[in-house]
Short mmCIF file of C-alpha atoms in Angstrom, two decimals:
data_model
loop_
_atom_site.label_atom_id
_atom_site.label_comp_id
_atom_site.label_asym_id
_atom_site.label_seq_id
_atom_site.Cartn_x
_atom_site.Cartn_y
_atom_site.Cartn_z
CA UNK B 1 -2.42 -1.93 12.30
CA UNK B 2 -4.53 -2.60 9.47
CA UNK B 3 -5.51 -0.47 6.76
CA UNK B 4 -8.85 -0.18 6.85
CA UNK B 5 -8.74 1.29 10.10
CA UNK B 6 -7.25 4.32 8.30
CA UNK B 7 -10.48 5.22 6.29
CA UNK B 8 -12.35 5.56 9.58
CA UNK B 9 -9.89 6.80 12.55
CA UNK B 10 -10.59 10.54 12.06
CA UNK B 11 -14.70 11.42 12.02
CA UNK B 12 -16.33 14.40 11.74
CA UNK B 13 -19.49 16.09 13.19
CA UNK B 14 -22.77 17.06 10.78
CA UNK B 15 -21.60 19.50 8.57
CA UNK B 16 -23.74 22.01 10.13
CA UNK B 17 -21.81 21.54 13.89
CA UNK B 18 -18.19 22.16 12.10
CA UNK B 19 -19.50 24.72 10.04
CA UNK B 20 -20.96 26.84 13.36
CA UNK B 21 -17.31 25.95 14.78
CA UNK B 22 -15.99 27.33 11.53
CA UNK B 23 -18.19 30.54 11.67
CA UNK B 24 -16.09 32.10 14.74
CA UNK B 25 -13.19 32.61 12.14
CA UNK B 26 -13.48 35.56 10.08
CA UNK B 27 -12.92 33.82 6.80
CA UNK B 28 -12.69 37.03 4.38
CA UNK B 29 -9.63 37.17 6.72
CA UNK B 30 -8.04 34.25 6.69
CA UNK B 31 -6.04 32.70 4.04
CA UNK B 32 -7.15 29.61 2.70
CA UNK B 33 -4.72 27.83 4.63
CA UNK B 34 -5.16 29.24 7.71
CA UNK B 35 -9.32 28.39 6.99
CA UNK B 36 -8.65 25.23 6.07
CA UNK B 37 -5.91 24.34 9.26
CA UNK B 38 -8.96 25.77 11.60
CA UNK B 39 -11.70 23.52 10.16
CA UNK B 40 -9.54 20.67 9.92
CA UNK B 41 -8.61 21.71 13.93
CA UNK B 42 -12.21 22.28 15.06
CA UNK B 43 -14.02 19.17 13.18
CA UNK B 44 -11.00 16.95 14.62
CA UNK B 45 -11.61 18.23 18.20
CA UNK B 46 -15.09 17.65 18.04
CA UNK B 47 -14.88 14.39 17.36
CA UNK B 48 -12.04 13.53 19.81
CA UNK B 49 -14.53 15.11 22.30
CA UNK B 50 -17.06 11.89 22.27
CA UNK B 51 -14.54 9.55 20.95
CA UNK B 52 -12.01 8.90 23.31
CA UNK B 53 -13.50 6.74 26.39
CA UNK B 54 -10.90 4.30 26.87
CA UNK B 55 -7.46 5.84 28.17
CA UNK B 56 -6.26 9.84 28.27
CA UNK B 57 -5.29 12.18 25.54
CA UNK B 58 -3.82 15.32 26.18
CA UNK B 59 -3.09 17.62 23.10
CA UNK B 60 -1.04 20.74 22.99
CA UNK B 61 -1.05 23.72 20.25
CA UNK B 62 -0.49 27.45 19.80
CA UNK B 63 -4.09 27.49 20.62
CA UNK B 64 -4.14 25.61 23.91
CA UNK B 65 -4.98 22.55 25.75
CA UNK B 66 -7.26 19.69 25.57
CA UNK B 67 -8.18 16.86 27.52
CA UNK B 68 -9.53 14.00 26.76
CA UNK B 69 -10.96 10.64 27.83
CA UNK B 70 -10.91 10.21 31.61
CA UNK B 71 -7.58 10.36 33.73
CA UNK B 72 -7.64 7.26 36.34
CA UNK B 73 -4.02 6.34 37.96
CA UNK B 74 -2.30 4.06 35.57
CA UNK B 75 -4.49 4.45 32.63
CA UNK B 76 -2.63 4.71 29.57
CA UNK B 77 -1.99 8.81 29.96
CA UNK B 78 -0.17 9.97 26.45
CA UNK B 79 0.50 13.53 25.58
CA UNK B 80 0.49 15.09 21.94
CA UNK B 81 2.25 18.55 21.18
CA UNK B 82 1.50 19.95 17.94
CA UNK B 83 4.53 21.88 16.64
CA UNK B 84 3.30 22.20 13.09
CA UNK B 85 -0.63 23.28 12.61
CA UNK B 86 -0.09 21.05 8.76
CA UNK B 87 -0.34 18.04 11.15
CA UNK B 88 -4.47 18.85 11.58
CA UNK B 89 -4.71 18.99 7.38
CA UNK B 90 -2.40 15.50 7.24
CA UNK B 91 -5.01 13.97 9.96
CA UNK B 92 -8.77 15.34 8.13
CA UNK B 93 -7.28 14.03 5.03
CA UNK B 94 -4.84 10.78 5.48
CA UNK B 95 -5.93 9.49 8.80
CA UNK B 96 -3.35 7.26 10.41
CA UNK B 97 -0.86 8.01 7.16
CA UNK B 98 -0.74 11.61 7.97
CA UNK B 99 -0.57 10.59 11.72
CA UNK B 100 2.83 8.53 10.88
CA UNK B 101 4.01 11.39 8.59
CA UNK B 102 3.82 14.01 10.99
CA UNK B 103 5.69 11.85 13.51
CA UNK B 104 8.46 11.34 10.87
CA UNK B 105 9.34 14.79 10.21
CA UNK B 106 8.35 15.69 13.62
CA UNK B 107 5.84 17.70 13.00
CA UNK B 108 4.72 16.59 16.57
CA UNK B 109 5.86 15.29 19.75
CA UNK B 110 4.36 12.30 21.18
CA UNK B 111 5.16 11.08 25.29
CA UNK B 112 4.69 7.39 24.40
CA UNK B 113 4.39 6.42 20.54
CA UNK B 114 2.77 2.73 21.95
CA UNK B 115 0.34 4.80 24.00
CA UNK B 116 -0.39 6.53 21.47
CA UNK B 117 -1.53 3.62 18.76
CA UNK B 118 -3.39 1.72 22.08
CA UNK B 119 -5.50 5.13 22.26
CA UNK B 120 -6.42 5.03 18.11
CA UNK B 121 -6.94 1.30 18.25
CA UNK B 122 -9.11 0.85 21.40
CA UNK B 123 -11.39 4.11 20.37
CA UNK B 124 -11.27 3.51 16.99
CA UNK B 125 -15.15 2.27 17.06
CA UNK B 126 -15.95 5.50 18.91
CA UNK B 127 -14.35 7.44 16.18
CA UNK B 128 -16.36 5.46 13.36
CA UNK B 129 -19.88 6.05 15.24
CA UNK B 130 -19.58 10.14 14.04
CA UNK B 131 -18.26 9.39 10.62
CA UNK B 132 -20.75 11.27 8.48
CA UNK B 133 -20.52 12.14 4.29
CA UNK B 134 -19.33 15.37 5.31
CA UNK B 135 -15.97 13.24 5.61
CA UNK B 136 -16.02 12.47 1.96
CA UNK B 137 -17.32 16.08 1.56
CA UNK B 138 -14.27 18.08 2.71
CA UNK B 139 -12.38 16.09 1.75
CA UNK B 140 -12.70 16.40 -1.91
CA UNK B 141 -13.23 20.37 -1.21
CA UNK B 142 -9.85 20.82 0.69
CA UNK B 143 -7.32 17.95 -1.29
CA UNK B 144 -6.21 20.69 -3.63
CA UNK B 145 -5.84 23.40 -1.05
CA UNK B 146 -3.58 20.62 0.90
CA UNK B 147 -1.84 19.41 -1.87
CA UNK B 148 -0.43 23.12 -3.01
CA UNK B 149 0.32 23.82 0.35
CA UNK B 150 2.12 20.34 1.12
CA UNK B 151 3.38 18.89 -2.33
CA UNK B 152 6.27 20.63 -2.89
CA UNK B 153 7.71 21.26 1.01
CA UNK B 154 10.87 20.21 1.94
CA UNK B 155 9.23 18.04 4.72
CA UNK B 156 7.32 16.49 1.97
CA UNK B 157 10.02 16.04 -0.01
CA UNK B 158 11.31 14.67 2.50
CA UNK B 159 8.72 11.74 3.38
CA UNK B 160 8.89 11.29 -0.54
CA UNK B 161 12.93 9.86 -0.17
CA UNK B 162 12.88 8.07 2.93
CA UNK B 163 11.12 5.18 1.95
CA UNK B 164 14.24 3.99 -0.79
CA UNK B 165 16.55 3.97 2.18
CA UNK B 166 15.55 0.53 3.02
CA UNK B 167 18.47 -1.34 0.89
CA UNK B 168 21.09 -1.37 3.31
CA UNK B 169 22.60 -4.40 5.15
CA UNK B 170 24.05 -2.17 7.66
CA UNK B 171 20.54 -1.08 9.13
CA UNK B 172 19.29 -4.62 9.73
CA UNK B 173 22.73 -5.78 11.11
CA UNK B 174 22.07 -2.69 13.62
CA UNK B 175 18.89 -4.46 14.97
CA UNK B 176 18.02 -7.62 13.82
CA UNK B 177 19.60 -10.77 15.60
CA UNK B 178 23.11 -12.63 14.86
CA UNK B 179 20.88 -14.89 12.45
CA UNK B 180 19.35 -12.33 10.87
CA UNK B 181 15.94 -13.15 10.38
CA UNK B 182 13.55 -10.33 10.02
CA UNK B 183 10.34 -12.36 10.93
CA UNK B 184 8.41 -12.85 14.25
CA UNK B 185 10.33 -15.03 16.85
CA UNK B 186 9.25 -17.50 19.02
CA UNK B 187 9.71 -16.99 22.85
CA UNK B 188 10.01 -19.01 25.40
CA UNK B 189 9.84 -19.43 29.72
CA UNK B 190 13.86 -19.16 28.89
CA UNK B 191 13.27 -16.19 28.46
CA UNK B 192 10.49 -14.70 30.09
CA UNK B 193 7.57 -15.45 27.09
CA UNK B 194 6.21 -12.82 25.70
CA UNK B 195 6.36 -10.33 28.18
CA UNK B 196 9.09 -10.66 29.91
CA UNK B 197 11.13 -8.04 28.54
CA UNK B 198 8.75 -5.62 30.04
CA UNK B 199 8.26 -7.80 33.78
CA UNK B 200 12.19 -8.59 34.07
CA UNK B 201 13.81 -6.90 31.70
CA UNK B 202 15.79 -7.88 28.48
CA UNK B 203 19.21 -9.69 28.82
CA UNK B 204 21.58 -10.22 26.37
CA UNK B 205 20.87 -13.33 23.51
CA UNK B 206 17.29 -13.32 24.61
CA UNK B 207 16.62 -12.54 20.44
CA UNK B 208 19.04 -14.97 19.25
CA UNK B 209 17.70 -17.72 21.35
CA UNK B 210 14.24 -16.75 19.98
CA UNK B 211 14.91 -16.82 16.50
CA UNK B 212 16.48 -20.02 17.17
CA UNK B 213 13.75 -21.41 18.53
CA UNK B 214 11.57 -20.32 15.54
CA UNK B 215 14.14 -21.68 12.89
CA UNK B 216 14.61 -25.25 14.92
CA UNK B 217 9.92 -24.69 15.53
CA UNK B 218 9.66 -24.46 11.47
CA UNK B 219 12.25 -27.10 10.07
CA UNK B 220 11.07 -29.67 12.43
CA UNK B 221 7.33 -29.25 11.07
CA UNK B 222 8.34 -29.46 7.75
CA UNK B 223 10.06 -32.72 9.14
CA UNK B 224 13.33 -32.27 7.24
CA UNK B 225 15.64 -35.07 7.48
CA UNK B 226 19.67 -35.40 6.93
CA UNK B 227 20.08 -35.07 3.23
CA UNK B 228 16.77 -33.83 2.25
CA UNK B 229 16.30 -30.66 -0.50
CA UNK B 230 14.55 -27.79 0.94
CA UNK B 231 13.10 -25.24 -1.41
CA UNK B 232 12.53 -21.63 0.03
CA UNK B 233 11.14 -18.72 -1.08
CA UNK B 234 12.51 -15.11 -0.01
CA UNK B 235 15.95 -15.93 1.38
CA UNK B 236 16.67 -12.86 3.52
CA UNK B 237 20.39 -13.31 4.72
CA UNK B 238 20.77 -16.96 4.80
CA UNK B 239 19.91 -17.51 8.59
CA UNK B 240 17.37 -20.61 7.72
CA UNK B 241 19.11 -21.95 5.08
CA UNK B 242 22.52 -21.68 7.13
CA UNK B 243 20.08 -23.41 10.03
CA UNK B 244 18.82 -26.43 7.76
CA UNK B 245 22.15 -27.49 6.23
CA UNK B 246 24.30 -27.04 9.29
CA UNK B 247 21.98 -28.60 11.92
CA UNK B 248 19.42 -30.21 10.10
CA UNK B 249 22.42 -31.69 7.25
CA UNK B 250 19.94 -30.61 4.21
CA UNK B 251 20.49 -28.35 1.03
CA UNK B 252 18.89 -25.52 0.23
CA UNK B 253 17.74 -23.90 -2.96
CA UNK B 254 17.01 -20.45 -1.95
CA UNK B 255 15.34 -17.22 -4.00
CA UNK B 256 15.62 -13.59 -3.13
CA UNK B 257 15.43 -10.38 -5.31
CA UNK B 258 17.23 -8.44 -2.93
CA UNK B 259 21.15 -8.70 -4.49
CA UNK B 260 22.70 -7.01 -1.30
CA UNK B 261 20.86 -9.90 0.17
CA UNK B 262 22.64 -12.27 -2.11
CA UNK B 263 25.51 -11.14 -1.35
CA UNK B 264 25.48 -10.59 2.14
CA UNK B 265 23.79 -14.00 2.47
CA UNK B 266 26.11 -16.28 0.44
CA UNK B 267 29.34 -14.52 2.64
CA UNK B 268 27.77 -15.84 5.89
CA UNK B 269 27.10 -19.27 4.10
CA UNK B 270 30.80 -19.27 2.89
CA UNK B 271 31.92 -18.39 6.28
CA UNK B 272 29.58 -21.27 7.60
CA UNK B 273 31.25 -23.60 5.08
CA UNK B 274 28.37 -24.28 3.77
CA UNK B 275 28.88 -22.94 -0.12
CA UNK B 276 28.46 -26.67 -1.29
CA UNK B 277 24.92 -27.30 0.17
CA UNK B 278 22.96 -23.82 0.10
CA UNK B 279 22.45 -22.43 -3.51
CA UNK B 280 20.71 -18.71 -3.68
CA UNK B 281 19.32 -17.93 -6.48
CA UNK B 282 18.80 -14.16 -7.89
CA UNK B 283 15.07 -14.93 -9.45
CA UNK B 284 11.57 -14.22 -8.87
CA UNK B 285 9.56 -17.25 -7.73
CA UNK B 286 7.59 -17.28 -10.78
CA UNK B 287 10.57 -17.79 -12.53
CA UNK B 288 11.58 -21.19 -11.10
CA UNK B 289 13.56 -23.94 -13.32
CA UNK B 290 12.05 -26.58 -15.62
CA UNK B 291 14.66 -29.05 -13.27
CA UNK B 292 13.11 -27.91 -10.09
CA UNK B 293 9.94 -30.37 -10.66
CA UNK B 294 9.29 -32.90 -8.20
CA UNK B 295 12.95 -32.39 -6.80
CA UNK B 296 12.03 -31.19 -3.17
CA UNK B 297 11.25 -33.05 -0.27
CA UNK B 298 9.97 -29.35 1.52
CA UNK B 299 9.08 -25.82 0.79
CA UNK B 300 9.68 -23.26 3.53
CA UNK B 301 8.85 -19.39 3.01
CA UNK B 302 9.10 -16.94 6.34
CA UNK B 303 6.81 -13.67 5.63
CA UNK B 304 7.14 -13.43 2.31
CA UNK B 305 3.67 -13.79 0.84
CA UNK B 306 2.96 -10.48 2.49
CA UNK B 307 4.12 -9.29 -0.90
CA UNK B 308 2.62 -11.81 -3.84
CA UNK B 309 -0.56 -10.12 -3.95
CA UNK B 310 -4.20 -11.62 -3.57
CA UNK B 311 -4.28 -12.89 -7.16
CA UNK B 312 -0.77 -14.57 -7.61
CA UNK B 313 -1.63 -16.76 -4.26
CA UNK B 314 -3.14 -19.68 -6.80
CA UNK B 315 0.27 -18.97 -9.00
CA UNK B 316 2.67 -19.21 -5.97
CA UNK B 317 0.98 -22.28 -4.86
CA UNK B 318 0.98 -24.38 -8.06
CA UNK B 319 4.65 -23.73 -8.00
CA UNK B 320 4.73 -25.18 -4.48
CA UNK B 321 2.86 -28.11 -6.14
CA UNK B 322 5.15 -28.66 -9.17
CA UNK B 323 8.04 -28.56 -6.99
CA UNK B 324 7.45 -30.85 -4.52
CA UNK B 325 7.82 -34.49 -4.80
CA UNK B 326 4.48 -36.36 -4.73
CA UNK B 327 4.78 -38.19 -1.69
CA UNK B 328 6.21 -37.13 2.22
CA UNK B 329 6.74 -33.80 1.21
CA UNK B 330 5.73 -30.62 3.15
CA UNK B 331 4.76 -27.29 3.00
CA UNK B 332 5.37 -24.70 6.02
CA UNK B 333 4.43 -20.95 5.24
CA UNK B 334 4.48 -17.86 7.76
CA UNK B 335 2.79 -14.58 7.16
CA UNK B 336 1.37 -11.64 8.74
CA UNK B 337 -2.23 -11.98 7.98
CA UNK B 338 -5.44 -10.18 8.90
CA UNK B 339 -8.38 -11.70 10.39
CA UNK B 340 -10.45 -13.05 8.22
CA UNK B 341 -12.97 -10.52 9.23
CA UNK B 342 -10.71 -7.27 8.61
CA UNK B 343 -9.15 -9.25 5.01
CA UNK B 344 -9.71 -7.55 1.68
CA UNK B 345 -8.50 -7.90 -1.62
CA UNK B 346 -8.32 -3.94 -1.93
CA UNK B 347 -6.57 -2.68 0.75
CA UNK B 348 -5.88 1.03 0.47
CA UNK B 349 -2.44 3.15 1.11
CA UNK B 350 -1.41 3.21 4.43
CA UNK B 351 1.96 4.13 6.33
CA UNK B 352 3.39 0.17 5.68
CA UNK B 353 2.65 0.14 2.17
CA UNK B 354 3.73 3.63 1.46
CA UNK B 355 6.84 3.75 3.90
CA UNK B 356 7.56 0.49 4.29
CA UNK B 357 6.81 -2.35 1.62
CA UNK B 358 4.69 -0.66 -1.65
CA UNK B 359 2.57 -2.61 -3.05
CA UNK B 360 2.32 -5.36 -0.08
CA UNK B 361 -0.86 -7.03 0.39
CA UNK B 362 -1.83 -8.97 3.96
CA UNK B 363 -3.05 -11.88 3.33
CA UNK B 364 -5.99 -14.27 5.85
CA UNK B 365 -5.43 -17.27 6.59
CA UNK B 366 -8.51 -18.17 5.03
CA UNK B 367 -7.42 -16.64 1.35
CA UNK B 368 -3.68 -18.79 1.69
CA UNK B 369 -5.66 -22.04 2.75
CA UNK B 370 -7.89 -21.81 -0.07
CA UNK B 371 -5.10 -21.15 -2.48
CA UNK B 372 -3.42 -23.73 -1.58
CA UNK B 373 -5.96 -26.53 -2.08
CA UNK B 374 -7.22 -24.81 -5.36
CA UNK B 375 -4.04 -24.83 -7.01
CA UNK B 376 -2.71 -28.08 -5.89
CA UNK B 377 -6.05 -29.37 -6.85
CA UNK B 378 -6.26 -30.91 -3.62
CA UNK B 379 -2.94 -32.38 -3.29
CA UNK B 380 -2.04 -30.59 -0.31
CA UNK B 381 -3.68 -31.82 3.07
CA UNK B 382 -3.60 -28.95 5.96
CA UNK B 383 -1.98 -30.55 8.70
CA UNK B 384 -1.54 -27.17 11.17
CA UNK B 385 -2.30 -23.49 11.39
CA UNK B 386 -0.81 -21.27 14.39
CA UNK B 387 -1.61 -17.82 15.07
CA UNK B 388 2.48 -16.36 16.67
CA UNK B 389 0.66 -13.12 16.42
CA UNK B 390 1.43 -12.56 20.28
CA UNK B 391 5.17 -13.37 20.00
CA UNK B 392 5.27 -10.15 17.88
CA UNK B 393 5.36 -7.58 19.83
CA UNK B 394 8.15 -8.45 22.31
CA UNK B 395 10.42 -9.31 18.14
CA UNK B 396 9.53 -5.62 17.49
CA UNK B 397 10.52 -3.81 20.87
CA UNK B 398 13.95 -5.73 20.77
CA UNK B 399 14.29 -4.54 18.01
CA UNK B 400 13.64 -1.52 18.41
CA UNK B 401 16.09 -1.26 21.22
CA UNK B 402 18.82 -2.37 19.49
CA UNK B 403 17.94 -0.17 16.93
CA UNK B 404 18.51 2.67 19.47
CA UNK B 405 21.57 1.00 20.86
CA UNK B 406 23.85 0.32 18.07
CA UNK B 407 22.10 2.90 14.97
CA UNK B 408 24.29 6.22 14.18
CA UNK B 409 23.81 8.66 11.35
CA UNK B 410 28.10 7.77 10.46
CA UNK B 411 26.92 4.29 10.19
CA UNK B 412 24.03 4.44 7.68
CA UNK B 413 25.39 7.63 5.78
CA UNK B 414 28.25 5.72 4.50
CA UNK B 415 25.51 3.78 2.40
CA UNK B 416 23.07 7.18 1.62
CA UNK B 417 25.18 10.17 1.84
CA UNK B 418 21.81 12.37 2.02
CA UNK B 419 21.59 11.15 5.53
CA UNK B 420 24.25 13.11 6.89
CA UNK B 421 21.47 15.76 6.91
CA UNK B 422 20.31 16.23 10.32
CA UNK B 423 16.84 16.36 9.68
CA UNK B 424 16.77 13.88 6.80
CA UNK B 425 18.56 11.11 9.38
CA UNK B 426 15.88 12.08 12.15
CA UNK B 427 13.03 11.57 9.71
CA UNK B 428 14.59 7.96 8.69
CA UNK B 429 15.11 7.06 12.05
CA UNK B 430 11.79 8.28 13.73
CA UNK B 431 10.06 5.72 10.26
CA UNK B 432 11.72 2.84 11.97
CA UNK B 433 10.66 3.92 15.55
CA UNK B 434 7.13 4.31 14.34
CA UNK B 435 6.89 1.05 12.78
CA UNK B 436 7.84 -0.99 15.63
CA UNK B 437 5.10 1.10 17.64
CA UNK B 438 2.78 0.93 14.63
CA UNK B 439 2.94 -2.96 14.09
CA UNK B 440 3.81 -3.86 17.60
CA UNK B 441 0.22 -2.28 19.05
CA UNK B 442 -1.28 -4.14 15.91
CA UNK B 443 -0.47 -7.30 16.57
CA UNK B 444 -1.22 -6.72 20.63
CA UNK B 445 -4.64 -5.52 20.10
CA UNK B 446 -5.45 -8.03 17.29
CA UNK B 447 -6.15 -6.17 14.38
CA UNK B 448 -3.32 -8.36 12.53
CA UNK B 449 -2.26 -11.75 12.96
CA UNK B 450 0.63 -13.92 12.25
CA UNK B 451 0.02 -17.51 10.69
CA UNK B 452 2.39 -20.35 9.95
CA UNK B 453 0.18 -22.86 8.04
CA UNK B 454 2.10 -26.38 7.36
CA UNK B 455 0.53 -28.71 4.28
CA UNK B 456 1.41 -32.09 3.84
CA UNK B 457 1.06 -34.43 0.24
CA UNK B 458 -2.46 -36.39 0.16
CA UNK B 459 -2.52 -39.94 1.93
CA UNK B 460 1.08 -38.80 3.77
CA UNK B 461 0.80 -39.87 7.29
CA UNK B 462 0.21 -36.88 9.79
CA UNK B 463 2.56 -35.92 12.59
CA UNK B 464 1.63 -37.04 16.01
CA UNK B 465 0.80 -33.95 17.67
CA UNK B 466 -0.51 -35.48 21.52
CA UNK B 467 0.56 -38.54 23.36
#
């Protein structure tokens, strides 16, 4: 879900509507919490009240019962208990960060977390009609009134920790697939395509088989052949570098930053027996050997220049350049993008780059393409661009299940002892749960996209791509 939807998901009426709402509260007698919770309440409601037309919103407080949009049989019905009035504060004021925040510490209950994001995504344009500068207005009125009442909470301590727990190998072995690859798979009629999780139901390998299929999809456009050097950037645990030398008989010069990566990913390659053939190396990509040059015949990097940063693509890609040899060489690069209409070089906090990966920045295809063919000075051809943006969603509900299935608070304590806490383990776990729901209705609805872009060398011959 991008981020500029956050700036715009929660609108207000004219001042002068909220303030009449207001004006039924005695405010000599309230507190300036309680004053600001009931503006934040009424202005919210008001605009929920025109906004919603597509699905059915039902929302429960201390105060009562609303109803929303218009029920039809099958429509996507989702109801919202409040159990913490803070939750109408996080919304006026963060949007679709305080949305995820409140979820996390539970703050409220939702009946379907994916019904939920369909209803903000598909109504988001009705919300954006009734912005109005009385947004910007409260806003800076009522940020210090939140921020003393919120800062220093234990739930906001809380949401202030959770994000570090991220580190562990045991929480990705808990969901991710036997090759590990934390990256959009590729799914076939094998196994249902993309939907047929939800029209037959999942069955056991169905992830393994995908990821497969995306490792084999990759390394034969990058047309690696027995004995060729592969170059990748952002190793993860080794699965497509364990792929190329083992199937594909390559080597593989790998980089991560991650060192329980490293070392999780180099005992998998030495229980491959593959420790002669795949090298990973501890080191930023900008920090790449003088020997590298001109040494590789291909560069792979899976979903990794998600977190390079709009003006380090031209850097990342003359490295590309000086390490590939000048003739038959490719280039095949996969990244959750946003349309090119949505893309920004600013793009402001929102739950995945506070929660999830700080200081992240989508790229568009557009922006990579550009990159590319500026930095190599227009020694990289494009040969392909496809959009796996609708194999997504199916990667993150599997996951998600398995999360569910083989997760425990024993398991991931061992590696944070702060998560023995009840309440701190919930909030962890409900970040993951709300990411998959976040990202999943994201990529379903469009709002982000998934490229793999493959570049060949000037004057190299193209693939055949029909009969």
């Amino acid at each position: 879900m991008p981020s500029q939807v956050a700036s715009s998901c929660v609108s207000l009426p004219s001042s002068s509507a909220a303030l009449k709402a207001a004006s039924r509260f005695s405010l000599h007698a309230l507190s300036p919490r309680s004053w600001a919770v009931a503006f934040a309440r009424t202005s919210i409601l008001a605009v929920l009240e025109d906004a919603i037309g597509i699905g059915h919103l039902t929302i429960s407080d201390s105060e009562g019962t609303h109803y929303y949009g218009k029920y039809q049989k099958g429509c996507n019905d989702v109801h919202l208990t409040i159990n913490n009035d803070t939750f109408w504060l996080r919304i006026l004021l963060s949007g679709d960060l305080g949305f995820s925040e409140a979820y996390m510490i539970g703050d409220i209950e939702v009946s379907s977390l994916q019904g939920a994001m369909r209803i903000w995504l598909e109504n988001e344009s009705g919300m954006a009609e009734t912005l109005s500068s009385t947004v910007a207005k409260v806003s800076a009125a009522i940020t210090g009134i939140y921020n003393s009442f919120l800062g220093q909470t234990r739930s906001q301590a809380r949401l202030n920790v959770i994000a570090s727990y991220d580190q562990s190998n045991a929480l990705f072995q808990a969901f991710l697939s036997k090759e590990m690859m934390y990256s959009c798979a590729l799914w076939s009629e094998a196994e249902g395509g993309v939907r047929g999780d939800l029209e037959m139901g999942p069955t056991p390998g169905d992830l393994e088989a995908a990821q497969r299929r995306k490792i084999h999809h990759v390394l034969r456009t990058a047309r690696v052949k027995p004995g060729n050097r592969i170059l990748e950037f952002g190793s993860g645990w080794g699965g497509l570098a364990i792929e190329a030398a083992r199937s594909f008989g390559c080597e593989v010069d790998t980089l991560t930053l991650s060192i329980e990566q490293k070392i999780l990913a180099e005992e998998r390659i030495k229980d491959a027996g593959l420790e002669g053939r795949i090298r990973v190396h501890l080191l930023d990509y900008r920090e790449i050997p003088a020997e590298f040059e001109k040494a590789f015949d291909a560069f792979v990097s899976i979903e990794m220049l998600e977190h390079v940063g709009t003006k380090h693509y031209n850097t990342y890609f003359k490295l590309v350049d000086f390490a590939l040899k000048s003739k038959n060489a490719t280039v095949v690069v996969t990244s959750s993008t946003f349309p090119e209409s949505r893309f920004s070089g600013y793009q402001a906090e929102d739950f995945m780059r506070k929660y999830m990966w700080p200081n992240s920045c989508l790229p568009s295809a557009t922006a990579l393409i550009t990159a590319a063919q500026a930095a190599s000075q227009g020694r990289f051809t494009l040969e392909g661009v496809e959009n796996h943006a609708a194999h997504y969603p199916r990667t993150l509900r599997e996951w998600g299940r398995r999360l569910e299935a083989n997760l425990t608070q024993d398991l991931i304590s061992r590696d944070y002892p702060s998560l023995r806490d009840v309440h701190e383990y919930a909030a962890f776990k409900r970040k993951w749960e709300y990411l998959f729901a976040y990202a999943g209705a994201g990529f379903a609805k469009g709002y982000i996209t998934c490229h793999m872009l493959t570049f060949i060398r000037q004057n190299d011959t193209p693939a055949v791509c029909c009969d």
